[in-house]
mmCIF file of N, CA and C in Angstrom:
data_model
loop_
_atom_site.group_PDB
_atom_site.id
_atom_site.type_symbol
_atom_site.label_atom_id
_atom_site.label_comp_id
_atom_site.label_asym_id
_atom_site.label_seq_id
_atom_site.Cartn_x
_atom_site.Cartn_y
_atom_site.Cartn_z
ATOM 1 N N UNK A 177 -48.774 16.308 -16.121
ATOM 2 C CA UNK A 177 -48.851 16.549 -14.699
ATOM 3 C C UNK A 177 -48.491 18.009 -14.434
ATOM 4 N N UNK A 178 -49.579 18.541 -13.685
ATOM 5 C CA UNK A 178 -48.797 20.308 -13.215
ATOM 6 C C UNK A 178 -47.317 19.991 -12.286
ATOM 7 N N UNK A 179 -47.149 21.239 -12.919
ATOM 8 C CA UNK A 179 -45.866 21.380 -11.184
ATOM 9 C C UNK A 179 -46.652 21.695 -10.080
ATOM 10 N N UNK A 180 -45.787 21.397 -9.316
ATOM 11 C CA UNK A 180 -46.647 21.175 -7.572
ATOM 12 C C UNK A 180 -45.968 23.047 -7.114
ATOM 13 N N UNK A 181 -46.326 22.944 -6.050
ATOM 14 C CA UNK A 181 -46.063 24.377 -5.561
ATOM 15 C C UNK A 181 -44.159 24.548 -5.373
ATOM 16 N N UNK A 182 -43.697 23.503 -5.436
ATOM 17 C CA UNK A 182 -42.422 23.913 -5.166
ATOM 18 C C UNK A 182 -41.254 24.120 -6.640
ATOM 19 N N UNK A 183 -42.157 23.977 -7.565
ATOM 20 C CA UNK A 183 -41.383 24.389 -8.844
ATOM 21 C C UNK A 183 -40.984 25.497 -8.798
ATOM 22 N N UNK A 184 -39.032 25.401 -9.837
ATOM 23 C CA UNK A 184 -38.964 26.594 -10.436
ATOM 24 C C UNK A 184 -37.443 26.697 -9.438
ATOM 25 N N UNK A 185 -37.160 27.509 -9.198
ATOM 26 C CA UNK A 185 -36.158 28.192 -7.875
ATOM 27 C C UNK A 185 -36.421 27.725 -6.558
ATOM 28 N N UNK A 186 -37.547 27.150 -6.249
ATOM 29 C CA UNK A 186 -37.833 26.628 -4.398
ATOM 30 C C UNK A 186 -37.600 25.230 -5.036
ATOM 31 N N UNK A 187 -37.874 24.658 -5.778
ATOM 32 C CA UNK A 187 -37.177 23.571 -5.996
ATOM 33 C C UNK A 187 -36.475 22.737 -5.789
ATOM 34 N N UNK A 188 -35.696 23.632 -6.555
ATOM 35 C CA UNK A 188 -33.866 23.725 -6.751
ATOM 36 C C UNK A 188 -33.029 23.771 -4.977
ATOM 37 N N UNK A 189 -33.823 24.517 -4.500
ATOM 38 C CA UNK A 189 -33.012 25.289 -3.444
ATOM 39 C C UNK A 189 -33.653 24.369 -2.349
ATOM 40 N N UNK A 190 -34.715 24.084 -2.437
ATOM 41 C CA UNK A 190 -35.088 22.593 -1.312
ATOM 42 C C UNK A 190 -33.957 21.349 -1.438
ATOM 43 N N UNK A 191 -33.951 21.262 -2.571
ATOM 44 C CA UNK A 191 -32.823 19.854 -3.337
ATOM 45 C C UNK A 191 -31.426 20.357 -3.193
ATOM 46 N N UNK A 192 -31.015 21.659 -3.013
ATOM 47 C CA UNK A 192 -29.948 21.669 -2.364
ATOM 48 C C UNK A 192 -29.769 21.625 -0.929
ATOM 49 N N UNK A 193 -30.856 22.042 -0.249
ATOM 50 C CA UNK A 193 -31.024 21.555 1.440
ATOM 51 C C UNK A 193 -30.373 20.477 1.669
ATOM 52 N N UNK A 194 -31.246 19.490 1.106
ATOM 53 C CA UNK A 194 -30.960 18.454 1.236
ATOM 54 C C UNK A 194 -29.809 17.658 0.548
ATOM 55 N N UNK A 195 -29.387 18.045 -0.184
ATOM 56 C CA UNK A 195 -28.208 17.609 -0.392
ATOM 57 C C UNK A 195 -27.023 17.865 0.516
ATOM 58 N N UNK A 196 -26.657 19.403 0.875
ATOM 59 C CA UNK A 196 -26.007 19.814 2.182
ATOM 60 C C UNK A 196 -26.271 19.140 3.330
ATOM 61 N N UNK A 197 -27.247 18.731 3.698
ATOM 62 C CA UNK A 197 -27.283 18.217 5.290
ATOM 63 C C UNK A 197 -26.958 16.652 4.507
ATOM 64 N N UNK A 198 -27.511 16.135 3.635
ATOM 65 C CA UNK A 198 -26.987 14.375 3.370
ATOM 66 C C UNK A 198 -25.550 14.464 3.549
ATOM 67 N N UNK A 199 -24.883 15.843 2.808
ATOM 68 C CA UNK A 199 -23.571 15.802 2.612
ATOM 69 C C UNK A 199 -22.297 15.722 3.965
ATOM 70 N N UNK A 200 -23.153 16.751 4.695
ATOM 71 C CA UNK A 200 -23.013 16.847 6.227
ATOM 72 C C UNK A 200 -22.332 15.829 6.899
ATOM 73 N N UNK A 201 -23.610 15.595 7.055
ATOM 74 C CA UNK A 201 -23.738 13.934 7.628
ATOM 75 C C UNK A 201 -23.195 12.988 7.114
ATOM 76 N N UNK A 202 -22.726 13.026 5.950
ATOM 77 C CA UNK A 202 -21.969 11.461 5.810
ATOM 78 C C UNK A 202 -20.146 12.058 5.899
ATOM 79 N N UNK A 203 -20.473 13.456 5.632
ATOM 80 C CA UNK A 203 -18.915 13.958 6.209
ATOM 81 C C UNK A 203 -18.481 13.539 7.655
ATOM 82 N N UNK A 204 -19.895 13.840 7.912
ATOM 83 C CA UNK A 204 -19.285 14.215 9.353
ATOM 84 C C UNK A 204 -18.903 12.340 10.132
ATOM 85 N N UNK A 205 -19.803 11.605 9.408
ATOM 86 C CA UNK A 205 -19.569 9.744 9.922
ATOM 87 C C UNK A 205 -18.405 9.253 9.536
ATOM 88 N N UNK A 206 -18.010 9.920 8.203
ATOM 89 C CA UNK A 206 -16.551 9.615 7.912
ATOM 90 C C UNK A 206 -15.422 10.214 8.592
ATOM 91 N N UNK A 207 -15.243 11.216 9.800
ATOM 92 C CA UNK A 207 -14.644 11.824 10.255
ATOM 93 C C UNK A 207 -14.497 11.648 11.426
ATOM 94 N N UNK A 208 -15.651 11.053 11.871
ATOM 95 C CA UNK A 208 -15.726 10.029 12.742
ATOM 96 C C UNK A 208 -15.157 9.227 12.686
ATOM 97 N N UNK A 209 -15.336 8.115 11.587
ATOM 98 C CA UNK A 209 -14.858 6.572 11.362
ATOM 99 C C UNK A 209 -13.129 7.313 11.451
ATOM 100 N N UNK A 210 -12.553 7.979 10.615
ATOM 101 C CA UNK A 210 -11.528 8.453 10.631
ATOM 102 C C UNK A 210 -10.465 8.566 12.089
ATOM 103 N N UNK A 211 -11.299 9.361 12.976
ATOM 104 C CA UNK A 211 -10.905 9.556 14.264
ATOM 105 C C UNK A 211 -10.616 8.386 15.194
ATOM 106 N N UNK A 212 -12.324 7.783 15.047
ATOM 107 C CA UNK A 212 -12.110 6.350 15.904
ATOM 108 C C UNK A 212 -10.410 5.492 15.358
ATOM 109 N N UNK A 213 -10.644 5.434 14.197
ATOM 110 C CA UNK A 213 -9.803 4.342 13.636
ATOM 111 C C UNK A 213 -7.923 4.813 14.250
ATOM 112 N N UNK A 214 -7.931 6.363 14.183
ATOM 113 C CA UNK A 214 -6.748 6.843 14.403
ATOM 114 C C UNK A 214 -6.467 6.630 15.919
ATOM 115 N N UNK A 215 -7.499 6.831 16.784
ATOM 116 C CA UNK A 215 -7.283 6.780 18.049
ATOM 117 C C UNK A 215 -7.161 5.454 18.000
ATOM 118 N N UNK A 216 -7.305 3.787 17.826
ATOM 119 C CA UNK A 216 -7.031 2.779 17.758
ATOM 120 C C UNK A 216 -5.697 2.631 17.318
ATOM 121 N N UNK A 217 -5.520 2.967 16.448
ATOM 122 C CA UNK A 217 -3.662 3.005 15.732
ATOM 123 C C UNK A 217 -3.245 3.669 17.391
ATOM 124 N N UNK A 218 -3.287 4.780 18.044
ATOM 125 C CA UNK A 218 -2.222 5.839 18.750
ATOM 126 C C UNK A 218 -2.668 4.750 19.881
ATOM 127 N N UNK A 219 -3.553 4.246 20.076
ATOM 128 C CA UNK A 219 -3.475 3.102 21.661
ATOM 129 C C UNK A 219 -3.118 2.022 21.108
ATOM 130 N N UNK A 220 -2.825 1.397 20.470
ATOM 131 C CA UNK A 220 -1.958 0.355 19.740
ATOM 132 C C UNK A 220 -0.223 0.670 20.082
ATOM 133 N N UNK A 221 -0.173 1.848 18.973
ATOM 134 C CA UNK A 221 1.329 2.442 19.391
ATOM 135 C C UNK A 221 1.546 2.643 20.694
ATOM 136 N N UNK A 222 0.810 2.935 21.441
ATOM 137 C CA UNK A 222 1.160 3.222 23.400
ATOM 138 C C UNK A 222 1.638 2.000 23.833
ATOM 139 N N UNK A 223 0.541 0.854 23.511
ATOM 140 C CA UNK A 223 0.303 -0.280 23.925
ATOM 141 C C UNK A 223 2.399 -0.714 23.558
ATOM 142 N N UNK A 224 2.231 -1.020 22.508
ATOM 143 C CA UNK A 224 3.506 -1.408 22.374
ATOM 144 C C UNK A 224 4.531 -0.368 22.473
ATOM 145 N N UNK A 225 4.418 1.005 22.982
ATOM 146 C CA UNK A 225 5.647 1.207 22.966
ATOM 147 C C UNK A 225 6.098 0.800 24.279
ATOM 148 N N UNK A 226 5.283 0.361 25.238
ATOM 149 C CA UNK A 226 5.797 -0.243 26.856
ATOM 150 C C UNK A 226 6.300 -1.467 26.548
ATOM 151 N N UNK A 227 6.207 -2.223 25.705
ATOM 152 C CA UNK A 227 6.906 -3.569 25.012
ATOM 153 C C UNK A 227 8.555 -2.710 24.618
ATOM 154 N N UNK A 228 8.331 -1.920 24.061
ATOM 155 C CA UNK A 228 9.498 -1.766 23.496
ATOM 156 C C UNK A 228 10.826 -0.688 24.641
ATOM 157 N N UNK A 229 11.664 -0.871 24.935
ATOM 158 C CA UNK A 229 12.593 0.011 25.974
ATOM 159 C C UNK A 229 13.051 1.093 25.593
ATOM 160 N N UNK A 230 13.290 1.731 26.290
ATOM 161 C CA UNK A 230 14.293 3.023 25.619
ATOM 162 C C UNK A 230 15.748 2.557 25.700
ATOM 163 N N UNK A 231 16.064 3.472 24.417
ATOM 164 C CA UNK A 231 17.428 3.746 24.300
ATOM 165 C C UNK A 231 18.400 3.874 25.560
ATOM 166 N N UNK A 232 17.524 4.733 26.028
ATOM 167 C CA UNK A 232 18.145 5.501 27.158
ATOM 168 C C UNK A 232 18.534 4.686 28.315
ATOM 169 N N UNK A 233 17.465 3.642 28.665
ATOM 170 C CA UNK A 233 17.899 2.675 29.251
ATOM 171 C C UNK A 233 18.942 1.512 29.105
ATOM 172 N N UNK A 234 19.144 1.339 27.812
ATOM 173 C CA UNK A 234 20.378 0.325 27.246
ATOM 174 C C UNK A 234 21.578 1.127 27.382
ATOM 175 N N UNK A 235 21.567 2.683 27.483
ATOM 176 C CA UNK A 235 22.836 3.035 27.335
ATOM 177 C C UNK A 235 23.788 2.944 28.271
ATOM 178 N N UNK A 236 23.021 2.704 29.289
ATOM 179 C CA UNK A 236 24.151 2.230 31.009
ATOM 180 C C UNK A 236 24.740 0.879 30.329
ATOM 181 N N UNK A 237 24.700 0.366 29.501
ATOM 182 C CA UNK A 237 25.780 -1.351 28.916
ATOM 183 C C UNK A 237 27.189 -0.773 28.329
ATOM 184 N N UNK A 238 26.814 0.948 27.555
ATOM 185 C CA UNK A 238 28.186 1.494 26.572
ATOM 186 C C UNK A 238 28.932 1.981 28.259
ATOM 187 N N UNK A 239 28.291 2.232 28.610
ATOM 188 C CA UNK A 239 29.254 3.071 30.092
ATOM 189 C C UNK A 239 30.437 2.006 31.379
ATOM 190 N N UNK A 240 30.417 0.593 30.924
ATOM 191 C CA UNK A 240 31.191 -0.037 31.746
ATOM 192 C C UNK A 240 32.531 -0.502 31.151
ATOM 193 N N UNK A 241 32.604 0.939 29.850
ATOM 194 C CA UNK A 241 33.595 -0.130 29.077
ATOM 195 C C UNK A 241 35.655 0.536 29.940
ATOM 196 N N UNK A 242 35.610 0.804 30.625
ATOM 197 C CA UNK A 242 36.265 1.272 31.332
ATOM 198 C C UNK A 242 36.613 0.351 32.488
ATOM 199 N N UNK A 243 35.918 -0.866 32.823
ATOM 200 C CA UNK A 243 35.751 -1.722 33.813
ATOM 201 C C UNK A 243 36.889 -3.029 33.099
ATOM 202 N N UNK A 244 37.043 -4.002 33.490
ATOM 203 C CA UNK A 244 37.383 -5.328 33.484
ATOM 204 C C UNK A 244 37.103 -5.214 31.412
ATOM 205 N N UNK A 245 38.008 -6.270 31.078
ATOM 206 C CA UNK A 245 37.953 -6.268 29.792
ATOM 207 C C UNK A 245 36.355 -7.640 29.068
ATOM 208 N N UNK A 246 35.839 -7.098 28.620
ATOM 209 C CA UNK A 246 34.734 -8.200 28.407
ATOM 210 C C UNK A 246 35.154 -9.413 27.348
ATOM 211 N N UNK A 247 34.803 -10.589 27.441
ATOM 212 C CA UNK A 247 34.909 -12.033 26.730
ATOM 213 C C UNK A 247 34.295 -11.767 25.387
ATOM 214 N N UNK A 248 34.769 -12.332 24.150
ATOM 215 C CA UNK A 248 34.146 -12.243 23.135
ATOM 216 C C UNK A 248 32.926 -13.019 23.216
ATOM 217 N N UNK A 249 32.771 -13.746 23.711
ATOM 218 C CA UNK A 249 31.660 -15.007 24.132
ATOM 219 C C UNK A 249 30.396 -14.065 24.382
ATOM 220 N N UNK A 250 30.992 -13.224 25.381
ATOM 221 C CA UNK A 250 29.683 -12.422 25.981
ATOM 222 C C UNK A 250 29.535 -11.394 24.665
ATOM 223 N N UNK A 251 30.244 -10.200 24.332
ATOM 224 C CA UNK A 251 29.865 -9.906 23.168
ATOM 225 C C UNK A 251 29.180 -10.275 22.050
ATOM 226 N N UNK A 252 29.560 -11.705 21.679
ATOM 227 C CA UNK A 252 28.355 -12.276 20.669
ATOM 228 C C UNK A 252 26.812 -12.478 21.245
ATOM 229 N N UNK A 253 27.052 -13.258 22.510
ATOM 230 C CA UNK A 253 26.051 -13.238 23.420
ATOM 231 C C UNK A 253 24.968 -11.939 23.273
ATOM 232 N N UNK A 254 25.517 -10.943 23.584
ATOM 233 C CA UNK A 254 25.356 -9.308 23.429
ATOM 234 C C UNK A 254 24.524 -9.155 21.721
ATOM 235 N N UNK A 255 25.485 -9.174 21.725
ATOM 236 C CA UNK A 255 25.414 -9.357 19.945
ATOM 237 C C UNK A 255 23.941 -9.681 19.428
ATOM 238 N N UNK A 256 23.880 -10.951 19.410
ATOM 239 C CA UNK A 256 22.424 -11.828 19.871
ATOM 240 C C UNK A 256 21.356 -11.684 20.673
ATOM 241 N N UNK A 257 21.520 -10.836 21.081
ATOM 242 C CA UNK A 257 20.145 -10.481 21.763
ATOM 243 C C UNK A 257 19.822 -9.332 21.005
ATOM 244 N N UNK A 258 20.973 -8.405 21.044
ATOM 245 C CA UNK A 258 20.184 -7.426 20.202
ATOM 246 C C UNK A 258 19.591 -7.652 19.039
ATOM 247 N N UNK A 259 20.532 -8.316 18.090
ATOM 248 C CA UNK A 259 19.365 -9.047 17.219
ATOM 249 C C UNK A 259 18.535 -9.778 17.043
ATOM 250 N N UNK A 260 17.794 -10.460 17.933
ATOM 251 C CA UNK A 260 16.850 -10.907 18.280
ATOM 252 C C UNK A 260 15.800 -9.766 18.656
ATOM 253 N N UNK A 261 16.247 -9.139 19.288
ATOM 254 C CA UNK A 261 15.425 -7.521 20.291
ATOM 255 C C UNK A 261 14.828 -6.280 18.771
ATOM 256 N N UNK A 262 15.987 -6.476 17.397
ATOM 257 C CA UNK A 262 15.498 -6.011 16.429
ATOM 258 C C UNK A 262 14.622 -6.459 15.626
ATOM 259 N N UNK A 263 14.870 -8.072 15.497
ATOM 260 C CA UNK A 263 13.929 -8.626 14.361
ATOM 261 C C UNK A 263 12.479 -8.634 15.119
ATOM 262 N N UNK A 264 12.209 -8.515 16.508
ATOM 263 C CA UNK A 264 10.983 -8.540 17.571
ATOM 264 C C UNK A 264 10.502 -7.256 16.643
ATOM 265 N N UNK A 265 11.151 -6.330 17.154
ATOM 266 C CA UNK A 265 10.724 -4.292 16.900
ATOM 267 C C UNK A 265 10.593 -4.728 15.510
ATOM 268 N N UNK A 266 11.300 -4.845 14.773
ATOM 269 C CA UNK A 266 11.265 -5.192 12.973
ATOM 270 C C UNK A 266 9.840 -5.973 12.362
ATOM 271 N N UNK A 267 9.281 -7.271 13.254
ATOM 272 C CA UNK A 267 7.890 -7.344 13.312
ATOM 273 C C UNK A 267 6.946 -6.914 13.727
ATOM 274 N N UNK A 268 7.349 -5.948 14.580
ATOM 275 C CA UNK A 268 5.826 -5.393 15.609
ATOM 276 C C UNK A 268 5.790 -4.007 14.685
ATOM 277 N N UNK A 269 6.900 -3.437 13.751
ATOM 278 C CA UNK A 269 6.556 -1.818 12.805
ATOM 279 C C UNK A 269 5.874 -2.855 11.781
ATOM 280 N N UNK A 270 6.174 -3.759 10.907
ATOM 281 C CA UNK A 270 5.629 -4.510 10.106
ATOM 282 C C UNK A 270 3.641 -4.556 10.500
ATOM 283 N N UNK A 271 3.545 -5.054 11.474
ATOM 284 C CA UNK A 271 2.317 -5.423 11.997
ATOM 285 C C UNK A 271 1.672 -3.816 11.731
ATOM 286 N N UNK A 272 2.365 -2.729 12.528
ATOM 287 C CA UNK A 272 1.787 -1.664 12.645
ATOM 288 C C UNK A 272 1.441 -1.232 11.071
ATOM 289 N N UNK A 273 1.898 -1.160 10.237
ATOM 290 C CA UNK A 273 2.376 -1.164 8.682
ATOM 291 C C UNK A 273 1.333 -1.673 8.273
ATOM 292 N N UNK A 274 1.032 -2.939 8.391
ATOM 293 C CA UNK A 274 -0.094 -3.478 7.762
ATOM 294 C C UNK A 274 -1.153 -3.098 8.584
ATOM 295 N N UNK A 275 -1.309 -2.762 9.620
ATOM 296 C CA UNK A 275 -2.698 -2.282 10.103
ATOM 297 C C UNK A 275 -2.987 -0.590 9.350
ATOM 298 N N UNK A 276 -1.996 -0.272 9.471
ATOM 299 C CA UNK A 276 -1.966 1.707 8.602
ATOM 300 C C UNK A 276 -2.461 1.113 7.080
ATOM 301 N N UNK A 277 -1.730 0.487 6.472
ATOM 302 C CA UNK A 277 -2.610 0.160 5.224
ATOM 303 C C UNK A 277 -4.193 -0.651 5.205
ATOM 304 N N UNK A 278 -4.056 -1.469 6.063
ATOM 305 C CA UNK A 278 -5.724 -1.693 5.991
ATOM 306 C C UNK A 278 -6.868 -0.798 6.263
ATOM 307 N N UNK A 279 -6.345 0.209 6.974
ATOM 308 C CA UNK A 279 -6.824 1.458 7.665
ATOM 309 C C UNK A 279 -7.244 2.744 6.434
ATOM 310 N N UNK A 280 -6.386 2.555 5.788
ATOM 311 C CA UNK A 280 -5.681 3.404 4.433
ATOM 312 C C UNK A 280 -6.894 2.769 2.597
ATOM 313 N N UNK A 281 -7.047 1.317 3.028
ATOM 314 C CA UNK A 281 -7.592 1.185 2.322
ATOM 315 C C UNK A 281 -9.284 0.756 2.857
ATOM 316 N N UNK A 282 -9.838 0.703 4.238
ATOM 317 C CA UNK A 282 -10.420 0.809 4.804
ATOM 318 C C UNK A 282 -11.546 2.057 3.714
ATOM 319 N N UNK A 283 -10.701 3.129 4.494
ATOM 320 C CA UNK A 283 -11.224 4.422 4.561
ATOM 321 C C UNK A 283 -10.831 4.925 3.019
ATOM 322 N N UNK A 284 -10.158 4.401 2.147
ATOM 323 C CA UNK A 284 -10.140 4.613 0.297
ATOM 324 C C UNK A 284 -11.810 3.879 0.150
ATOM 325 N N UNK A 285 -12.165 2.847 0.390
ATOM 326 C CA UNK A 285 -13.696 1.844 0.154
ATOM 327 C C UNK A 285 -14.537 2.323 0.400
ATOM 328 N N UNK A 286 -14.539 3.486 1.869
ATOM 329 C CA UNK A 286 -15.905 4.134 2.538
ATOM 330 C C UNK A 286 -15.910 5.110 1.137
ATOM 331 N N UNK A 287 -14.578 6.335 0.795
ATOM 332 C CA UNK A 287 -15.282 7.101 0.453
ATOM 333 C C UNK A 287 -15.795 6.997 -1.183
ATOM 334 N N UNK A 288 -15.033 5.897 -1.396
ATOM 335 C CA UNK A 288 -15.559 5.214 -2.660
ATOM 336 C C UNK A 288 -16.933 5.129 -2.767
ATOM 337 N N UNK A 289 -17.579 4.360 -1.840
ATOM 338 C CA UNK A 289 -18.625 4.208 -2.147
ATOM 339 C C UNK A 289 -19.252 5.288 -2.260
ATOM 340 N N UNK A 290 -19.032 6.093 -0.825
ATOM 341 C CA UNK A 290 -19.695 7.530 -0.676
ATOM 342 C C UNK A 290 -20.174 8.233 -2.301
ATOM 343 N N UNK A 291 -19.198 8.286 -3.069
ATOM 344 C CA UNK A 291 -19.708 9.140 -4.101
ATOM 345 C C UNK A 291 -19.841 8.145 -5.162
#
């Protein structure tokens, strides 16, 4: 078979065209997928950080200790909620945790395949 008109150096340099723009483009979908996926994690984290209170707000409970002497009853009471209020936060970073790794291995599979 002859070579066709694009033998030699135009070839080569057509087949790298195209390799650059394939390359492009699947950069550029993965950077995408990347983005989307991150902006889902950061409205996730928003989402729950209105679940979760500030500090700042619990700290008006340390400021009455100057008042009336408090019951141990209520202290455990106290006690108990906060730990309850941790093991809540302690499952909802867990959850977040496993969504960052599915995310993590998500996007390890795309670029796997990619090459």
């Amino acid at each position: 078979m002859a070579p066709g008109p694009f033998a030699g150096p135009q070839a080569q340099q057509a087949a790298r065209e195209v390799n650059t723009a394939s390359l492009c483009r699947i950069g550029q979908e993965t950077v995408q997928d990347i983005v989307y996926r991150t902006m889902e994690i950061f409205q996730l984290l928003r989402n729950m950080q209105q679940l979760i209170p500030y500090v700042e707000e619990d700290g008006s409970k340390n400021d009455d200790r100057a008042g009336p002497p408090r019951f141990a009853s209520e202290e455990r009471r106290e006690i108990a909620e906060v730990n309850k209020k941790l093991k809540q936060k302690n499952q909802q970073l867990k959850q977040i945790m496993d969504q960052l790794r599915n995310l993590i291995w998500d996007i390890n599979a795309m670029l796997a395949m990619r090459n």
